[in-house]
mmCIF file of C-alpha atoms in Angstrom:
data_model
loop_
_atom_site.group_PDB
_atom_site.id
_atom_site.type_symbol
_atom_site.label_atom_id
_atom_site.label_comp_id
_atom_site.label_asym_id
_atom_site.label_seq_id
_atom_site.Cartn_x
_atom_site.Cartn_y
_atom_site.Cartn_z
ATOM 1 C CA UNK A 1 -7.945 -97.719 -26.874
ATOM 2 C CA UNK A 2 -10.239 -95.674 -24.731
ATOM 3 C CA UNK A 3 -9.554 -92.077 -23.906
ATOM 4 C CA UNK A 4 -9.053 -92.882 -20.207
ATOM 5 C CA UNK A 5 -6.388 -95.500 -20.993
ATOM 6 C CA UNK A 6 -4.690 -93.121 -23.384
ATOM 7 C CA UNK A 7 -4.608 -90.409 -20.716
ATOM 8 C CA UNK A 8 -3.219 -92.857 -18.137
ATOM 9 C CA UNK A 9 -0.495 -93.959 -20.541
ATOM 10 C CA UNK A 10 0.411 -90.336 -21.220
ATOM 11 C CA UNK A 11 0.742 -89.673 -17.498
ATOM 12 C CA UNK A 12 2.898 -92.771 -17.013
ATOM 13 C CA UNK A 13 5.125 -91.721 -19.896
ATOM 14 C CA UNK A 14 5.530 -88.326 -18.257
ATOM 15 C CA UNK A 15 6.747 -90.035 -15.051
ATOM 16 C CA UNK A 16 9.033 -92.393 -16.997
ATOM 17 C CA UNK A 17 10.497 -89.452 -18.893
ATOM 18 C CA UNK A 18 11.183 -87.766 -15.541
ATOM 19 C CA UNK A 19 13.053 -90.904 -14.441
ATOM 20 C CA UNK A 20 15.050 -90.891 -17.683
ATOM 21 C CA UNK A 21 15.995 -87.233 -17.260
ATOM 22 C CA UNK A 22 16.713 -87.247 -13.530
ATOM 23 C CA UNK A 23 17.886 -90.822 -12.901
ATOM 24 C CA UNK A 24 20.807 -89.547 -10.814
ATOM 25 C CA UNK A 25 18.521 -87.604 -8.481
ATOM 26 C CA UNK A 26 16.875 -89.180 -5.450
ATOM 27 C CA UNK A 27 13.470 -90.058 -6.940
ATOM 28 C CA UNK A 28 10.811 -91.773 -4.893
ATOM 29 C CA UNK A 29 7.387 -93.181 -5.619
ATOM 30 C CA UNK A 30 5.431 -90.282 -4.085
ATOM 31 C CA UNK A 31 7.276 -87.777 -6.282
ATOM 32 C CA UNK A 32 6.767 -89.888 -9.411
ATOM 33 C CA UNK A 33 3.092 -90.452 -8.592
ATOM 34 C CA UNK A 34 2.664 -86.689 -8.262
ATOM 35 C CA UNK A 35 4.231 -86.220 -11.708
ATOM 36 C CA UNK A 36 1.710 -88.728 -13.089
ATOM 37 C CA UNK A 37 -1.188 -87.171 -11.102
ATOM 38 C CA UNK A 38 -2.202 -90.527 -9.605
ATOM 39 C CA UNK A 39 -1.990 -92.215 -6.212
ATOM 40 C CA UNK A 40 1.172 -94.103 -5.267
ATOM 41 C CA UNK A 41 -0.466 -97.550 -5.303
ATOM 42 C CA UNK A 42 -2.181 -96.896 -8.630
ATOM 43 C CA UNK A 43 1.075 -95.571 -10.086
ATOM 44 C CA UNK A 44 3.044 -98.687 -9.136
ATOM 45 C CA UNK A 45 0.300 -101.039 -10.353
ATOM 46 C CA UNK A 46 -0.307 -99.331 -13.700
ATOM 47 C CA UNK A 47 3.391 -98.681 -14.369
ATOM 48 C CA UNK A 48 4.122 -102.381 -13.993
ATOM 49 C CA UNK A 49 1.144 -103.369 -16.121
ATOM 50 C CA UNK A 50 2.122 -100.889 -18.843
ATOM 51 C CA UNK A 51 5.922 -101.253 -18.952
ATOM 52 C CA UNK A 52 6.395 -104.763 -17.536
ATOM 53 C CA UNK A 53 8.521 -103.765 -14.531
ATOM 54 C CA UNK A 54 8.091 -101.773 -11.363
ATOM 55 C CA UNK A 55 9.151 -98.115 -11.286
ATOM 56 C CA UNK A 56 11.960 -98.998 -8.871
ATOM 57 C CA UNK A 57 13.368 -101.671 -11.186
ATOM 58 C CA UNK A 58 13.080 -99.371 -14.190
ATOM 59 C CA UNK A 59 15.027 -96.664 -12.370
ATOM 60 C CA UNK A 60 17.695 -99.122 -11.250
ATOM 61 C CA UNK A 61 18.053 -100.457 -14.787
ATOM 62 C CA UNK A 62 18.431 -96.927 -16.169
ATOM 63 C CA UNK A 63 21.126 -96.183 -13.595
ATOM 64 C CA UNK A 64 22.979 -99.387 -14.389
ATOM 65 C CA UNK A 65 22.756 -98.715 -18.138
ATOM 66 C CA UNK A 66 24.304 -95.302 -17.594
ATOM 67 C CA UNK A 67 27.000 -96.743 -15.340
ATOM 68 C CA UNK A 68 27.820 -99.363 -18.005
ATOM 69 C CA UNK A 69 28.466 -96.549 -20.460
ATOM 70 C CA UNK A 70 30.610 -94.665 -17.961
ATOM 71 C CA UNK A 71 32.608 -97.791 -17.114
ATOM 72 C CA UNK A 72 33.320 -98.398 -20.821
ATOM 73 C CA UNK A 73 34.011 -94.815 -21.838
ATOM 74 C CA UNK A 74 35.682 -93.166 -18.839
ATOM 75 C CA UNK A 75 38.463 -93.858 -16.376
ATOM 76 C CA UNK A 76 36.455 -92.643 -13.368
ATOM 77 C CA UNK A 77 36.501 -94.887 -10.316
ATOM 78 C CA UNK A 78 33.643 -97.303 -9.667
ATOM 79 C CA UNK A 79 32.754 -95.394 -6.508
ATOM 80 C CA UNK A 80 32.617 -92.126 -8.415
ATOM 81 C CA UNK A 81 30.388 -93.685 -11.084
ATOM 82 C CA UNK A 82 28.196 -95.218 -8.374
ATOM 83 C CA UNK A 83 27.399 -91.829 -6.897
ATOM 84 C CA UNK A 84 27.199 -90.105 -10.295
ATOM 85 C CA UNK A 85 24.333 -92.346 -11.435
ATOM 86 C CA UNK A 86 22.330 -91.939 -8.236
ATOM 87 C CA UNK A 87 23.242 -94.868 -6.002
ATOM 88 C CA UNK A 88 24.060 -93.886 -2.428
ATOM 89 C CA UNK A 89 25.764 -97.147 -1.455
ATOM 90 C CA UNK A 90 28.602 -98.884 -3.286
ATOM 91 C CA UNK A 91 27.371 -102.236 -1.986
ATOM 92 C CA UNK A 92 23.877 -101.698 -3.372
ATOM 93 C CA UNK A 93 25.333 -100.496 -6.668
ATOM 94 C CA UNK A 94 27.607 -103.540 -7.004
ATOM 95 C CA UNK A 95 24.853 -106.002 -6.079
ATOM 96 C CA UNK A 96 22.327 -104.378 -8.435
ATOM 97 C CA UNK A 97 24.899 -104.178 -11.227
ATOM 98 C CA UNK A 98 25.724 -107.874 -10.820
ATOM 99 C CA UNK A 99 22.013 -108.823 -10.742
ATOM 100 C CA UNK A 100 21.352 -107.008 -14.006
ATOM 101 C CA UNK A 101 24.602 -107.471 -15.951
ATOM 102 C CA UNK A 102 25.897 -110.727 -14.480
ATOM 103 C CA UNK A 103 29.330 -109.292 -13.667
ATOM 104 C CA UNK A 104 30.739 -106.923 -11.089
ATOM 105 C CA UNK A 105 31.392 -103.358 -12.297
ATOM 106 C CA UNK A 106 35.149 -103.979 -12.266
ATOM 107 C CA UNK A 107 34.821 -107.244 -14.216
ATOM 108 C CA UNK A 108 32.561 -105.483 -16.715
ATOM 109 C CA UNK A 109 35.092 -102.679 -17.179
ATOM 110 C CA UNK A 110 37.910 -105.143 -17.837
ATOM 111 C CA UNK A 111 35.796 -107.220 -20.225
ATOM 112 C CA UNK A 112 34.502 -104.228 -22.203
ATOM 113 C CA UNK A 113 36.551 -103.561 -25.251
ATOM 114 C CA UNK A 114 36.360 -100.668 -27.656
ATOM 115 C CA UNK A 115 34.642 -101.846 -30.815
ATOM 116 C CA UNK A 116 34.365 -99.719 -33.940
ATOM 117 C CA UNK A 117 30.602 -99.939 -34.453
ATOM 118 C CA UNK A 118 27.863 -97.299 -34.311
ATOM 119 C CA UNK A 119 26.750 -96.336 -30.815
ATOM 120 C CA UNK A 120 23.185 -97.534 -31.416
ATOM 121 C CA UNK A 121 24.470 -101.082 -31.993
ATOM 122 C CA UNK A 122 26.584 -100.898 -28.850
ATOM 123 C CA UNK A 123 23.592 -99.753 -26.817
ATOM 124 C CA UNK A 124 21.342 -102.462 -28.212
ATOM 125 C CA UNK A 125 23.990 -105.130 -27.646
ATOM 126 C CA UNK A 126 24.879 -104.095 -24.105
ATOM 127 C CA UNK A 127 21.362 -103.244 -22.871
ATOM 128 C CA UNK A 128 20.392 -105.590 -20.050
ATOM 129 C CA UNK A 129 17.343 -107.612 -21.027
ATOM 130 C CA UNK A 130 16.547 -109.528 -17.876
ATOM 131 C CA UNK A 131 16.392 -108.412 -14.329
ATOM 132 C CA UNK A 132 15.958 -110.378 -11.178
#
């Protein structure tokens, strides 16, 4: 791996880490590209080539993963969880959740049962693998 590719990957990881930390904040491509010190078009293109999905899809998946946890572990309302993970519209949240998980948030909550296994297994089992 060349030094330039290594530096690009490091910058992309920095932007992805920012998405992981601040997934509930309103993040946009210009802000993420600034974190990675690259142009917006280059950021989108290289992020997809490196991680296999666009930055927007990655951020949506992270938000849905967090909402899945909150639906399983809390009694907060779906609307409250929607806004807590960074979605601004309940309709967009429900549609995105269904696209990724295959169920509505309410159906997911009812289907989720407490299982006495380590959290890492639960995360691996419930992590959405396909999108779109």
